Amino acid sequence: MQLQQLAYFVAVAEVRHFTQAAELLRVAQPSLSKQIRALEGELNVSLFSRARGNITLTPAGEALLPLAKRILADVETARVEVQELAGLRRGRVRLGATPSLCAGLLADVLRRFHDAYPGIQLIVEEGGSRDLVRQLTRGELDLALVILPLHGDPPLDTTPILREYLVVASPAGPEPGGRAAPLPRRSFLRIDDLRNRPLVMFRPGYDLREATIGACRAAGFEPRFAVEGGEMDAVLRFVEVGLGIAVVPSMVLAGRPGLRGTPLVLDEAARRGRHGEGLLRTIALAHRKDVELTHAARAFQDTLETFLVEAGLAGSLPEGVETLVHD
C-alpha cells in the first residue's frame, strides 16, 4: 500500500468522480484509475461501486476512508515536524476554536504568536466543540479549544485553561416589535424563565445547543425555537432585532451595546439566594494522544498559557471569564 494510492483514493471518495479527482491532483485519469485498482487488488476488496456512472463507496471503502485521511494527515505532520528542525522558522499550526473564542481573546493570542514566530503559518478552523473534536480525532487539526466534558471518550489529551459563564442574551432596549413579553428585570435568570420564550438556537454541532436543550428538558419543558441553524454572529444579530433570546458565553457580548447579558443560574442556586452560582462551562486545549505535538504547536500552547497567566494577573480577561492556568 502506497501513500500515493491512499491520496488518490481519498480524492475520489471526496468528489465521487474519477476524472474530477484526477484534475484536482493534476494527474492523468488512467494513471489514477490504475493506482486505485492496484490498491483494491492489494486489499482484495472493491472500494468503489461504479454503477451507471455513479461513484459510491462500498462498505470497505467507508471503513478505509477515515483511516486513510488520518494516515495522510500524520504523514504531513511528520513532514512539517522535520522541516521545523531548522528552529521554528517554518511550519504551521492548525488550530480549532469555538466562535466565542474566535470573536474574543483568541485574536490577541494569535497576534502575539505571529509576532514571535512570523514564519509559522496559522490555520484557524472555527466551529462547534463537537465538530472540532471530530476534526482533531481525524488528524485534521493539531490543537483545538473545546468544551469539557468531551462526549464519547475520544482519544484526546485535554488541559483545562478557561472557565466562562453563560448568560441570556436579549435586546438591550425594549423588545423590538413587542413580539414577546420582556424578560424579568432581575440580576439573574433561572432556566425556567426560558419556558415558552422564543429562542434563537445554534446549528447542530454546537455544545451550547446541546447544553441549552438539555437544561430546559431537565427543568421539565421543551424549548421553543424562533429560528435555528445559525453561527455565533448570526445568532447575536437575530437576538438584536428581536427574533428571540439566546444562551451564549458572556465574552461574546463585548462591543455589542445592542445586547444585554443576564447571568443564568440553576434553580437550586436561585432558591438558596446564591445568585453568583451561574451556569458555566470549561474550555480545554486538546490534542490527540497518539500524535506528538509539533514544535510549532507546542510553541503555540506555551504562548496561549503565558497570555492567560498574564491576563489573569492583570485583570484584563473578558467579563465572565476566569483563567485556569497558573504559574
Short mmCIF file of C-alpha atoms in Angstrom, two decimals:
data_model
loop_
_atom_site.label_atom_id
_atom_site.label_comp_id
_atom_site.label_asym_id
_atom_site.label_seq_id
_atom_site.Cartn_x
_atom_site.Cartn_y
_atom_site.Cartn_z
CA MET A 1 0.00 0.00 0.00
CA GLN A 2 1.47 3.34 -1.06
CA LEU A 3 0.75 6.83 0.23
CA GLN A 4 0.05 7.95 -3.32
CA GLN A 5 -2.64 5.29 -3.66
CA LEU A 6 -4.28 6.45 -0.43
CA ALA A 7 -4.19 10.06 -1.61
CA TYR A 8 -5.84 9.07 -4.90
CA PHE A 9 -8.45 7.03 -3.02
CA VAL A 10 -9.33 9.94 -0.69
CA ALA A 11 -9.62 12.36 -3.61
CA VAL A 12 -12.05 10.11 -5.49
CA ALA A 13 -14.02 9.43 -2.29
CA GLU A 14 -14.45 13.16 -1.65
CA VAL A 15 -15.53 14.24 -5.15
CA ARG A 16 -17.13 10.91 -6.19
CA HIS A 17 -15.74 11.29 -9.71
CA PHE A 18 -12.55 9.82 -11.16
CA THR A 19 -11.96 12.49 -13.81
CA GLN A 20 -12.54 15.39 -11.39
CA ALA A 21 -10.25 13.78 -8.82
CA ALA A 22 -7.52 13.40 -11.44
CA GLU A 23 -7.88 17.06 -12.39
CA LEU A 24 -7.61 18.16 -8.75
CA LEU A 25 -4.48 16.04 -8.30
CA ARG A 26 -3.08 17.08 -11.70
CA VAL A 27 -2.54 13.51 -12.84
CA ALA A 28 -3.83 11.59 -15.83
CA GLN A 29 -7.15 9.88 -15.21
CA PRO A 30 -5.94 6.46 -16.46
CA SER A 31 -3.00 6.64 -14.05
CA LEU A 32 -5.30 7.44 -11.14
CA SER A 33 -7.66 4.59 -12.03
CA LYS A 34 -4.73 2.19 -12.31
CA GLN A 35 -3.49 3.10 -8.82
CA ILE A 36 -6.99 2.67 -7.35
CA ARG A 37 -7.27 -0.78 -8.97
CA ALA A 38 -3.82 -1.69 -7.58
CA LEU A 39 -4.95 -0.64 -4.09
CA GLU A 40 -8.14 -2.69 -4.40
CA GLY A 41 -6.07 -5.65 -5.62
CA GLU A 42 -3.70 -5.41 -2.66
CA LEU A 43 -6.59 -5.20 -0.18
CA ASN A 44 -8.59 -7.81 -2.12
CA VAL A 45 -11.77 -5.71 -1.89
CA SER A 46 -13.72 -3.25 -4.02
CA LEU A 47 -13.55 0.26 -2.63
CA PHE A 48 -15.98 1.91 -5.03
CA SER A 49 -19.25 0.92 -6.61
CA ARG A 50 -19.34 2.17 -10.19
CA ALA A 51 -22.97 1.50 -11.16
CA ARG A 52 -24.25 3.54 -14.14
CA GLY A 53 -21.60 6.20 -13.75
CA ASN A 54 -22.45 6.90 -10.09
CA ILE A 55 -19.43 6.53 -7.82
CA THR A 56 -20.22 5.45 -4.26
CA LEU A 57 -18.13 3.92 -1.51
CA THR A 58 -18.54 0.26 -0.70
CA PRO A 59 -18.62 -0.76 2.99
CA ALA A 60 -14.87 -1.48 2.69
CA GLY A 61 -14.34 1.99 1.22
CA GLU A 62 -16.34 3.60 4.03
CA ALA A 63 -14.14 1.80 6.57
CA LEU A 64 -10.90 2.78 4.84
CA LEU A 65 -11.70 6.48 4.30
CA PRO A 66 -11.20 7.83 7.87
CA LEU A 67 -8.10 5.66 8.30
CA ALA A 68 -6.60 6.89 5.02
CA LYS A 69 -7.29 10.52 5.97
CA ARG A 70 -5.60 10.01 9.32
CA ILE A 71 -2.54 8.34 7.76
CA LEU A 72 -2.12 11.16 5.24
CA ALA A 73 -2.57 13.80 7.96
CA ASP A 74 0.05 12.10 10.15
CA VAL A 75 2.50 11.93 7.24
CA GLU A 76 2.02 15.65 6.61
CA THR A 77 2.55 16.36 10.30
CA ALA A 78 5.80 14.36 10.19
CA ARG A 79 6.96 16.33 7.15
CA VAL A 80 6.24 19.64 8.87
CA GLU A 81 7.95 18.47 12.06
CA VAL A 82 11.15 17.57 10.21
CA GLN A 83 11.13 20.94 8.46
CA GLU A 84 10.83 22.67 11.83
CA LEU A 85 14.18 21.32 12.96
CA ALA A 86 15.63 24.48 11.45
CA GLY A 87 14.36 26.26 14.56
CA LEU A 88 10.72 27.36 14.27
CA ARG A 89 11.44 29.49 11.24
CA ARG A 90 8.96 27.44 9.23
CA GLY A 91 5.99 25.23 9.96
CA ARG A 92 2.30 25.52 10.66
CA VAL A 93 -0.28 25.28 13.39
CA ARG A 94 -3.79 24.04 12.57
CA LEU A 95 -5.98 25.33 15.39
CA GLY A 96 -9.66 24.76 16.01
CA ALA A 97 -11.67 27.11 18.23
CA THR A 98 -15.27 27.85 19.11
CA PRO A 99 -16.81 31.03 17.67
CA SER A 100 -16.94 32.69 21.10
CA LEU A 101 -13.16 32.38 21.43
CA CYS A 102 -12.51 33.46 17.85
CA ALA A 103 -14.57 36.58 18.49
CA GLY A 104 -12.92 37.15 21.86
CA LEU A 105 -9.45 36.71 23.26
CA LEU A 106 -8.01 34.37 20.60
CA ALA A 107 -7.12 37.24 18.25
CA ASP A 108 -4.73 38.70 20.82
CA VAL A 109 -3.07 35.30 21.33
CA LEU A 110 -2.65 34.80 17.59
CA ARG A 111 -1.11 38.26 17.25
CA ARG A 112 1.42 37.55 20.00
CA PHE A 113 2.33 34.19 18.45
CA HIS A 114 2.69 35.67 14.96
CA ASP A 115 4.95 38.43 16.26
CA ALA A 116 7.19 35.84 17.95
CA TYR A 117 7.14 33.29 15.08
CA PRO A 118 6.36 35.14 11.83
CA GLY A 119 7.42 32.16 9.68
CA ILE A 120 4.83 29.81 11.18
CA GLN A 121 1.62 29.50 9.16
CA LEU A 122 -1.55 29.80 11.25
CA ILE A 123 -4.67 27.96 10.07
CA VAL A 124 -7.77 28.56 12.21
CA GLU A 125 -10.88 26.40 11.90
CA GLU A 126 -13.96 27.88 13.57
CA GLY A 127 -16.73 25.52 14.64
CA GLY A 128 -18.78 23.93 17.37
CA SER A 129 -16.94 21.93 20.01
CA ARG A 130 -18.24 18.55 18.85
CA ASP A 131 -17.28 19.29 15.26
CA LEU A 132 -13.78 20.28 16.37
CA VAL A 133 -13.36 17.08 18.39
CA ARG A 134 -14.16 15.04 15.28
CA GLN A 135 -11.70 17.01 13.16
CA LEU A 136 -9.00 16.66 15.81
CA THR A 137 -9.55 12.91 16.06
CA ARG A 138 -9.28 12.57 12.27
CA GLY A 139 -5.94 14.38 12.27
CA GLU A 140 -7.24 17.49 10.51
CA LEU A 141 -6.18 19.77 13.39
CA ASP A 142 -3.10 19.95 15.62
CA LEU A 143 -4.82 21.64 18.57
CA ALA A 144 -8.38 22.62 19.41
CA LEU A 145 -10.07 24.67 22.09
CA VAL A 146 -13.05 22.53 23.08
CA ILE A 147 -15.71 22.34 25.75
CA LEU A 148 -15.47 19.84 28.61
CA PRO A 149 -16.65 17.22 29.25
CA LEU A 150 -15.99 15.53 25.90
CA HIS A 151 -18.62 13.17 24.57
CA GLY A 152 -17.88 9.60 23.53
CA ASP A 153 -14.43 9.35 25.16
CA PRO A 154 -12.34 10.38 22.10
CA PRO A 155 -8.58 9.60 22.22
CA LEU A 156 -7.56 13.13 23.20
CA ASP A 157 -5.43 14.76 25.90
CA THR A 158 -7.09 17.84 27.38
CA THR A 159 -5.75 20.68 29.52
CA PRO A 160 -8.41 22.93 31.13
CA ILE A 161 -7.47 26.57 30.54
CA LEU A 162 -10.60 28.73 30.95
CA ARG A 163 -13.92 28.87 32.75
CA GLU A 164 -16.63 31.09 31.27
CA TYR A 165 -20.12 31.94 32.49
CA LEU A 166 -23.21 31.61 30.35
CA VAL A 167 -25.74 34.43 30.06
CA VAL A 168 -29.08 35.02 28.40
CA ALA A 169 -28.61 37.50 25.57
CA SER A 170 -31.58 39.80 24.94
CA PRO A 171 -32.05 43.22 23.31
CA ALA A 172 -30.66 45.99 25.49
CA GLY A 173 -33.68 48.22 24.86
CA PRO A 174 -37.41 47.47 24.60
CA GLU A 175 -38.29 44.26 22.79
CA PRO A 176 -38.43 45.25 19.07
CA GLY A 177 -41.96 45.00 17.73
CA GLY A 178 -43.34 43.75 21.03
CA ARG A 179 -43.09 40.14 19.86
CA ALA A 180 -42.72 38.70 23.36
CA ALA A 181 -43.12 39.75 26.96
CA PRO A 182 -39.90 41.31 28.28
CA LEU A 183 -37.64 39.19 30.43
CA PRO A 184 -37.83 39.73 34.19
CA ARG A 185 -35.60 42.65 35.18
CA ARG A 186 -33.63 40.71 37.74
CA SER A 187 -29.89 40.38 38.26
CA PHE A 188 -30.17 36.73 37.23
CA LEU A 189 -32.46 34.38 35.33
CA ARG A 190 -33.46 30.80 36.03
CA ILE A 191 -33.73 28.07 33.42
CA ASP A 192 -37.49 28.13 33.93
CA ASP A 193 -37.55 31.77 32.77
CA LEU A 194 -36.85 30.41 29.28
CA ARG A 195 -40.10 28.42 29.26
CA ASN A 196 -42.41 29.39 26.37
CA ARG A 197 -39.97 32.07 25.19
CA PRO A 198 -38.70 32.07 21.60
CA LEU A 199 -35.06 31.01 21.47
CA VAL A 200 -32.52 31.69 18.77
CA MET A 201 -30.68 28.38 18.52
CA PHE A 202 -27.30 27.39 17.11
CA ARG A 203 -26.95 24.72 14.46
CA PRO A 204 -26.27 21.09 15.45
CA GLY A 205 -22.63 20.55 16.43
CA TYR A 206 -22.52 23.44 18.90
CA ASP A 207 -22.05 22.43 22.52
CA LEU A 208 -24.18 25.45 23.51
CA ARG A 209 -27.12 23.99 21.62
CA GLU A 210 -26.97 20.69 23.47
CA ALA A 211 -26.35 22.39 26.83
CA THR A 212 -29.35 24.71 26.43
CA ILE A 213 -31.72 22.00 25.24
CA GLY A 214 -30.53 19.64 27.99
CA ALA A 215 -31.01 22.27 30.74
CA CYS A 216 -34.53 23.06 29.52
CA ARG A 217 -35.53 19.40 29.41
CA ALA A 218 -34.06 18.83 32.88
CA ALA A 219 -36.32 21.67 34.09
CA GLY A 220 -39.33 19.87 32.63
CA PHE A 221 -40.06 21.65 29.37
CA GLU A 222 -39.18 21.53 25.69
CA PRO A 223 -37.52 24.74 24.40
CA ARG A 224 -39.31 26.70 21.70
CA PHE A 225 -37.20 27.85 18.74
CA ALA A 226 -37.90 31.08 16.89
CA VAL A 227 -35.07 30.35 14.47
CA GLU A 228 -32.25 27.82 14.47
CA GLY A 229 -29.18 26.87 12.50
CA GLY A 230 -27.03 29.98 12.94
CA GLU A 231 -23.38 30.58 13.70
CA MET A 232 -22.42 32.88 16.60
CA ASP A 233 -22.52 36.22 14.73
CA ALA A 234 -25.87 35.36 13.15
CA VAL A 235 -27.38 34.27 16.46
CA LEU A 236 -26.37 37.55 18.15
CA ARG A 237 -27.74 39.61 15.28
CA PHE A 238 -31.03 37.71 15.34
CA VAL A 239 -31.33 38.49 19.05
CA GLU A 240 -30.58 42.18 18.43
CA VAL A 241 -33.50 42.51 16.01
CA GLY A 242 -35.89 40.79 18.42
CA LEU A 243 -36.33 37.33 16.94
CA GLY A 244 -35.73 35.75 20.32
CA ILE A 245 -33.26 35.30 23.14
CA ALA A 246 -30.18 33.04 23.26
CA VAL A 247 -27.90 31.40 25.78
CA VAL A 248 -24.33 32.47 24.99
CA PRO A 249 -20.92 32.87 26.68
CA SER A 250 -20.63 36.25 28.38
CA MET A 251 -17.46 37.19 26.45
CA VAL A 252 -19.24 37.44 23.09
CA LEU A 253 -21.32 40.42 24.22
CA ALA A 254 -18.28 42.71 24.49
CA GLY A 255 -18.61 45.52 21.96
CA ARG A 256 -22.32 44.85 21.34
CA PRO A 257 -24.23 47.70 23.03
CA GLY A 258 -27.48 46.48 21.48
CA LEU A 259 -27.45 43.37 23.67
CA ARG A 260 -27.85 42.77 27.39
CA GLY A 261 -26.45 39.70 29.12
CA THR A 262 -28.21 38.33 32.20
CA PRO A 263 -26.49 35.57 34.23
CA LEU A 264 -28.24 32.22 34.04
CA VAL A 265 -28.40 30.20 37.27
CA LEU A 266 -29.57 26.78 38.30
CA ASP A 267 -32.95 26.80 40.02
CA GLU A 268 -31.39 25.31 43.15
CA ALA A 269 -28.90 28.18 43.40
CA ALA A 270 -31.70 30.71 42.88
CA ARG A 271 -33.84 29.16 45.62
CA ARG A 272 -30.94 29.42 48.04
CA GLY A 273 -30.25 33.01 47.09
CA ARG A 274 -26.77 32.25 45.74
CA HIS A 275 -27.06 34.25 42.54
CA GLY A 276 -23.32 34.02 41.90
CA GLU A 277 -23.57 30.31 41.16
CA GLY A 278 -24.25 30.77 37.46
CA LEU A 279 -24.12 28.21 34.73
CA LEU A 280 -20.62 27.91 33.38
CA ARG A 281 -18.53 25.81 31.06
CA THR A 282 -14.89 24.79 30.99
CA ILE A 283 -12.70 25.24 27.93
CA ALA A 284 -9.72 22.97 27.37
CA LEU A 285 -6.84 22.81 24.93
CA ALA A 286 -6.93 19.37 23.31
CA HIS A 287 -4.70 17.28 21.04
CA ARG A 288 -4.53 13.65 20.00
CA LYS A 289 -2.95 11.25 22.48
CA ASP A 290 -1.24 9.18 19.81
CA VAL A 291 0.45 12.07 17.99
CA GLU A 292 3.34 14.07 19.44
CA LEU A 293 2.80 17.80 19.20
CA THR A 294 4.98 19.54 16.64
CA HIS A 295 7.44 22.20 17.81
CA ALA A 296 5.15 24.87 16.37
CA ALA A 297 2.05 23.53 18.12
CA ARG A 298 3.94 23.28 21.40
CA ALA A 299 5.13 26.87 20.99
CA PHE A 300 1.54 27.98 20.43
CA GLN A 301 0.42 26.18 23.59
CA ASP A 302 3.16 27.95 25.57
CA THR A 303 2.16 31.30 24.07
CA LEU A 304 -1.51 30.74 24.93
CA GLU A 305 -0.82 29.69 28.51
CA THR A 306 1.58 32.60 29.11
CA PHE A 307 -1.01 35.04 27.74
CA LEU A 308 -3.72 33.67 30.04
CA VAL A 309 -1.49 33.85 33.12
CA GLU A 310 -0.56 37.46 32.38
CA ALA A 311 -4.14 38.46 31.54
CA GLY A 312 -5.42 36.84 34.73
CA LEU A 313 -2.89 38.70 36.87
CA ALA A 314 -3.65 41.99 35.11
CA GLY A 315 -7.43 41.51 35.35
CA SER A 316 -7.78 42.04 31.61
CA LEU A 317 -9.74 38.89 30.70
CA PRO A 318 -13.22 39.47 29.27
CA GLU A 319 -16.08 39.77 31.75
CA GLY A 320 -17.30 36.40 32.96
CA VAL A 321 -14.07 34.59 32.07
CA GLU A 322 -11.60 33.07 34.54
CA THR A 323 -8.25 31.52 33.73
CA LEU A 324 -7.43 28.02 34.98
CA VAL A 325 -3.75 28.37 34.01
CA HIS A 326 -1.36 29.43 36.75
CA ASP A 327 2.39 29.76 37.16
#
